[in-house]
PDB file of C-alpha atoms in Angstrom:
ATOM      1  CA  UNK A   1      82.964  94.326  94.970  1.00 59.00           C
ATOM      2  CA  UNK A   2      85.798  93.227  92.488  1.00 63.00           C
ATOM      3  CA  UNK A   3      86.747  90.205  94.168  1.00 71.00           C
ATOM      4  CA  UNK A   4      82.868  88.928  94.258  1.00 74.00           C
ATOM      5  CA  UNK A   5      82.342  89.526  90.779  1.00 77.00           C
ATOM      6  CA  UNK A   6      85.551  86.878  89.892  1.00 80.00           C
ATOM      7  CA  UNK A   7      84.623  85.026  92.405  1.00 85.00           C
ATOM      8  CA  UNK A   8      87.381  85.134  94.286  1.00 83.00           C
ATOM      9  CA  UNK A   9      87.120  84.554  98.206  1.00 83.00           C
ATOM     10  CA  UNK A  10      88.793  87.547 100.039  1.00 75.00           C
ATOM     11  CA  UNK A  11      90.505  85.573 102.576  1.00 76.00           C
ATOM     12  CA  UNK A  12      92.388  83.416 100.164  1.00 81.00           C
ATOM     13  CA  UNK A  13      92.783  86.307  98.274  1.00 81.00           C
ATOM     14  CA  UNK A  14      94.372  88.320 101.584  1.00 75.00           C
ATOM     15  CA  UNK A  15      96.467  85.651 101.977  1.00 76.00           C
ATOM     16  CA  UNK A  16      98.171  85.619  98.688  1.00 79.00           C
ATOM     17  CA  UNK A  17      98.642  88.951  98.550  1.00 81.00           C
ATOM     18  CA  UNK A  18      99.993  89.332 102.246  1.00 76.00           C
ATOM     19  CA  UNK A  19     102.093  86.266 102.395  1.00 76.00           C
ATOM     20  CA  UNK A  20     104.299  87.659 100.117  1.00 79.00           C
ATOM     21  CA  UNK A  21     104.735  90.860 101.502  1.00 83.00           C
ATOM     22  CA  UNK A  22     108.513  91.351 102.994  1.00 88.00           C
ATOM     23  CA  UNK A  23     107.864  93.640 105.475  1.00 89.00           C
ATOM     24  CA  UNK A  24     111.931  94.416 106.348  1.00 90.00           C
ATOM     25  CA  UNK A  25     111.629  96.121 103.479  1.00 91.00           C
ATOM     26  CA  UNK A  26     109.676  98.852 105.920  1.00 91.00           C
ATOM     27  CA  UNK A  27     111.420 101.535 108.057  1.00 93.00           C
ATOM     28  CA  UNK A  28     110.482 103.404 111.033  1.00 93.00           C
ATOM     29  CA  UNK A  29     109.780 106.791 110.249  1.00 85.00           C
ATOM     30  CA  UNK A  30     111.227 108.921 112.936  1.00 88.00           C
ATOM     31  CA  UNK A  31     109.605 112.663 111.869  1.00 85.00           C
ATOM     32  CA  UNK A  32     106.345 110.798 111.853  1.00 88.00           C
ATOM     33  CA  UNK A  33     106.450 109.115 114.572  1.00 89.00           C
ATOM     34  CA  UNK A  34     107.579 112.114 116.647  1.00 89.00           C
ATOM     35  CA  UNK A  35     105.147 114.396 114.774  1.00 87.00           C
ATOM     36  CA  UNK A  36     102.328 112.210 116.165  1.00 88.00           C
ATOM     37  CA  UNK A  37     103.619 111.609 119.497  1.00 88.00           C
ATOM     38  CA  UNK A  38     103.670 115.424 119.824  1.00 87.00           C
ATOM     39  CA  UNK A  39     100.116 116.099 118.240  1.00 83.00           C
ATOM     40  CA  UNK A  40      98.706 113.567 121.330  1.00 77.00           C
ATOM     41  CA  UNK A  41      95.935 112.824 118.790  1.00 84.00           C
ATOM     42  CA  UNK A  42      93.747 109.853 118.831  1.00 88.00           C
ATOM     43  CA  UNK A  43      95.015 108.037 115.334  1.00 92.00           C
ATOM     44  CA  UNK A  44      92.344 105.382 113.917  1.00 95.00           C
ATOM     45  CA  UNK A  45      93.329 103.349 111.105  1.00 95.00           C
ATOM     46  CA  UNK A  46      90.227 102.135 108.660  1.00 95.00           C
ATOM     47  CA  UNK A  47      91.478 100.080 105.951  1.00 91.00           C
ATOM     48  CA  UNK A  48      90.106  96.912 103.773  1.00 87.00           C
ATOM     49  CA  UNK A  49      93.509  94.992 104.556  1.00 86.00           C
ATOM     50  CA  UNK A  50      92.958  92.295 107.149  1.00 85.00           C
ATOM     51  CA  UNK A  51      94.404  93.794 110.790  1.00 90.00           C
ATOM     52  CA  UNK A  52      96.992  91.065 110.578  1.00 89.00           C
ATOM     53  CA  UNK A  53      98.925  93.180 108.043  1.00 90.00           C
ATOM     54  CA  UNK A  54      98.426  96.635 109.608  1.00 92.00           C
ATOM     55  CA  UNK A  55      99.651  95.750 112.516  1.00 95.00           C
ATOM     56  CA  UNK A  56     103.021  94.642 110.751  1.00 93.00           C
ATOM     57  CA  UNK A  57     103.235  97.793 109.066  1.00 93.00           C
ATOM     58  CA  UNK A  58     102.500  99.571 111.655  1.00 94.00           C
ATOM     59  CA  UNK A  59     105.032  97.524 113.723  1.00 95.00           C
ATOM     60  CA  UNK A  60     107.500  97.886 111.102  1.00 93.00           C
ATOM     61  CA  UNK A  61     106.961 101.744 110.805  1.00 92.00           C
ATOM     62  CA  UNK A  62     107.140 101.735 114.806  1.00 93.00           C
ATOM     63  CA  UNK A  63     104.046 103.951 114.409  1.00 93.00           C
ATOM     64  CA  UNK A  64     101.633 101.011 116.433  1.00 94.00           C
ATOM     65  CA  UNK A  65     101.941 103.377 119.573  1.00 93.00           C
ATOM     66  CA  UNK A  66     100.022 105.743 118.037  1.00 92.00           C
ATOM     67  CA  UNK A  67      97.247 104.051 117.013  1.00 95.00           C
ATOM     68  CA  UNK A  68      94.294 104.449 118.900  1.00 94.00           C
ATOM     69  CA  UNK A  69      92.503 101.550 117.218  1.00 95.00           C
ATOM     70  CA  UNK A  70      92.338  99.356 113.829  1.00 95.00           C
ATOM     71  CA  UNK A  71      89.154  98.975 111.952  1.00 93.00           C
ATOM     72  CA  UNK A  72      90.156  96.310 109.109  1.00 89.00           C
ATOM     73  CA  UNK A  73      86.730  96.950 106.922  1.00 87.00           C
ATOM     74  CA  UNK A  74      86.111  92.718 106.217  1.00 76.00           C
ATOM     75  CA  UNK A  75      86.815  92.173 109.504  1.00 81.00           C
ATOM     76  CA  UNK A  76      83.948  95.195 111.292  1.00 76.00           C
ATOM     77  CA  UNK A  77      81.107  93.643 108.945  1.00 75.00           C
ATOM     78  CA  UNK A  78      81.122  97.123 107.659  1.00 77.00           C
ATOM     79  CA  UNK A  79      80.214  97.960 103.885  1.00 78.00           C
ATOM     80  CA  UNK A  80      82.517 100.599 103.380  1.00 87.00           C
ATOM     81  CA  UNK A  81      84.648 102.884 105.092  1.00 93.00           C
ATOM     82  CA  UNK A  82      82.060 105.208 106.156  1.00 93.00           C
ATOM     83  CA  UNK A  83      80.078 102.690 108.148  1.00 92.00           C
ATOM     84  CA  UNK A  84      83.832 102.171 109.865  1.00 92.00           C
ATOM     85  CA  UNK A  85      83.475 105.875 110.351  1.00 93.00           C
ATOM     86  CA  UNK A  86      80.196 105.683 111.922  1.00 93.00           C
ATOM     87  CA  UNK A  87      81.519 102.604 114.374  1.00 92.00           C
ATOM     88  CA  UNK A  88      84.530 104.894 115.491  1.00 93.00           C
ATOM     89  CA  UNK A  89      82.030 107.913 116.306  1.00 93.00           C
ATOM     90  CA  UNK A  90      79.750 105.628 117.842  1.00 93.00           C
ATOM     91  CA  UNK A  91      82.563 103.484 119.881  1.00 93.00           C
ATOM     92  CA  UNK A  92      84.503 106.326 120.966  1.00 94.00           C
ATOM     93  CA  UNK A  93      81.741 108.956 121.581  1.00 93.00           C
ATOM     94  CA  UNK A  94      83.075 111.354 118.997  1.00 90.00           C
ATOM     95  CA  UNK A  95      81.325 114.177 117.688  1.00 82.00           C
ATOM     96  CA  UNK A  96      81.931 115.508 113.748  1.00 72.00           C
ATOM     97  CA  UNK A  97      83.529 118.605 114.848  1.00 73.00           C
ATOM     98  CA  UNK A  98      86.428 116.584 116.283  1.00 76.00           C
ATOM     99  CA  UNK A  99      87.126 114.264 113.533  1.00 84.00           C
ATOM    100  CA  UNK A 100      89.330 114.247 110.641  1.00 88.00           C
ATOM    101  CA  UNK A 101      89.430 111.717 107.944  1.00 92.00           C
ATOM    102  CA  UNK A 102      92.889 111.870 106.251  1.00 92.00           C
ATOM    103  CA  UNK A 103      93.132 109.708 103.057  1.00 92.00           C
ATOM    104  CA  UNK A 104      94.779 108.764  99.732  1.00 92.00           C
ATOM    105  CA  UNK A 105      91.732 107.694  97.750  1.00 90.00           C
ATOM    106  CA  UNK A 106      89.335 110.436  97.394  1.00 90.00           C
ATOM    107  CA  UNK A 107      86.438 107.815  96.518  1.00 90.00           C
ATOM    108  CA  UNK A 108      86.948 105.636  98.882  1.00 90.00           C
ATOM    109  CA  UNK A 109      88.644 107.607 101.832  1.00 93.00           C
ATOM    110  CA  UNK A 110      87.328 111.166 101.562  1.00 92.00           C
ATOM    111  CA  UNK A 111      83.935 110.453 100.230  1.00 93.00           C
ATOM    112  CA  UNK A 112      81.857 108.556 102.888  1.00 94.00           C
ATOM    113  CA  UNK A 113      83.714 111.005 105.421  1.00 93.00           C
ATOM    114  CA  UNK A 114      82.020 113.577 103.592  1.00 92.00           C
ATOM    115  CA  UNK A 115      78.712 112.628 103.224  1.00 94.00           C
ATOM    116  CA  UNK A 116      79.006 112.042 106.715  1.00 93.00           C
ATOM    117  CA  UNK A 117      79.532 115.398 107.574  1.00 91.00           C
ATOM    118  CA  UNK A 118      82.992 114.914 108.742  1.00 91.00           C
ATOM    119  CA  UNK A 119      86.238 117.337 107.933  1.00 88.00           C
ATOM    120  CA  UNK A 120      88.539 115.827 105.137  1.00 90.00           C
ATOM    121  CA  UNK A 121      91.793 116.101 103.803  1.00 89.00           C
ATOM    122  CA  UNK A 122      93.497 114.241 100.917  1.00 90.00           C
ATOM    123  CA  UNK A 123      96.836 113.096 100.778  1.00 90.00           C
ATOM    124  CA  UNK A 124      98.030 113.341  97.162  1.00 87.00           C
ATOM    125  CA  UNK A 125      99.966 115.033  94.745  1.00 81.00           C
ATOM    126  CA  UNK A 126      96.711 115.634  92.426  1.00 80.00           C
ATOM    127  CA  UNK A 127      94.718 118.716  93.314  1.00 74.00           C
ATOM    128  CA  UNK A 128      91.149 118.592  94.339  1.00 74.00           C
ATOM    129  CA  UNK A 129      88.159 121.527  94.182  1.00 74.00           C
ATOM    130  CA  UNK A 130      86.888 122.239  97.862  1.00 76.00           C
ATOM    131  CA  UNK A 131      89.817 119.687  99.467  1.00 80.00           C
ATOM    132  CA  UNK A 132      92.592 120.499 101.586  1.00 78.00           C
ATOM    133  CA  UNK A 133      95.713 118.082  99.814  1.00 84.00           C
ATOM    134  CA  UNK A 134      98.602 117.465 101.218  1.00 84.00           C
ATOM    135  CA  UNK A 135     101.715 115.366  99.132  1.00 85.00           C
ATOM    136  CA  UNK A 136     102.252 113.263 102.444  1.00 83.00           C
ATOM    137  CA  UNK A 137     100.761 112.537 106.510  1.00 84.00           C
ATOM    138  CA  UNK A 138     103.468 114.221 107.517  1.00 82.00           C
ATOM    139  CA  UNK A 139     103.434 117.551 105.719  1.00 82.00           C
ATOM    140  CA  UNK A 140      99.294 117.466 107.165  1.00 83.00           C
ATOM    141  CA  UNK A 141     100.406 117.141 110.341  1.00 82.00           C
ATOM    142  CA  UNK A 142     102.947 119.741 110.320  1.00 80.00           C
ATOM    143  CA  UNK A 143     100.069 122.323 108.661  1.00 79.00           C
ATOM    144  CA  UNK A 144      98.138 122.677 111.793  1.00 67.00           C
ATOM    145  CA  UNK A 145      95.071 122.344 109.713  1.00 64.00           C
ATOM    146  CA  UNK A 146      93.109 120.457 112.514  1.00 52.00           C
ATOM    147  CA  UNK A 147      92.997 122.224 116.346  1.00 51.00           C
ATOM    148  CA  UNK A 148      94.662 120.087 118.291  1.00 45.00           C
ATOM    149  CA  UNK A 149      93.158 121.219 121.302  1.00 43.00           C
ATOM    150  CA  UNK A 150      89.773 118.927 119.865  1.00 41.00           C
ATOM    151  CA  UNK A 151      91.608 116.235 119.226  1.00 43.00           C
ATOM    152  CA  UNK A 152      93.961 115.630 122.102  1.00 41.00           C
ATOM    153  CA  UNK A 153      93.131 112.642 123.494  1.00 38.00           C
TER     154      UNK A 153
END
């Protein structure tokens, strides 16, 4: 990973980056937050920022209701997202056909979903072969691409 190969300690480097974050800057976003009230979907969020600072975004989006659970990669002694993935299924007693992976980085989003066997779809202006894509979470939501009747919690 980048940060090993300057040898930069992710914590520190977490903490640089984080501590300077002004997070009044963020706004709660009303359509999405209704959209996924309504959808009654269990919401994971896997990302490599620590769960500190998901939680205030999440908080400061006022979308922390909806989250089922965080997985903060460093934090799950996972490799990369898709062992994350694996945890969630595994956790949760999930099977493939009821899970989505929505993303914004094909590579490192969409990817280990894939190879896991698990139904994808991008979020991004860029168009991709074989990939649902969608220019925001909220426009997916609102496409009814998932059955909601799988994924109600």
């Amino acid at each position: 990973d980048a940060l090993n190969y300057f040898g930069i300690d992710k914590q520190t480097y977490y903490n640089n980056v984080h501590n300077k974050l002004d997070y009044s800057a963020l706004h709660p976003d009303l359509a999405l937050n209704n959209l996924l009230t309504s959808k009654n979907i269990n919401l994971f969020v896997v990302s490599f920022s620590p769960k500190e600072h998901i939680i205030r975004v999440l908080s400061s989006l006022n979308l922390i209701s909806n989250v089922t659970d965080i997985f903060a990669v460093s934090e799950k002694n996972c490799t990369n997202k898709g062992d994350c993935y694996k945890d969630i299924i595994e956790k949760y007693n999930l099977y493939n056909p009821d899970i989505c992976v929505v993303g914004d980085n094909y590579i490192l989003d969409i990817e280990p979903a894939k190879k896991l066997g698990i139904d994808v779809a991008l979020i991004s202006t860029s168009y991709h072969d074989e990939i649902l894509t969608f220019p925001n979470f909220v426009n997916f939501l609102q496409s009814n691409w998932f059955k909601v009747d799988k994924l109600a919690k």
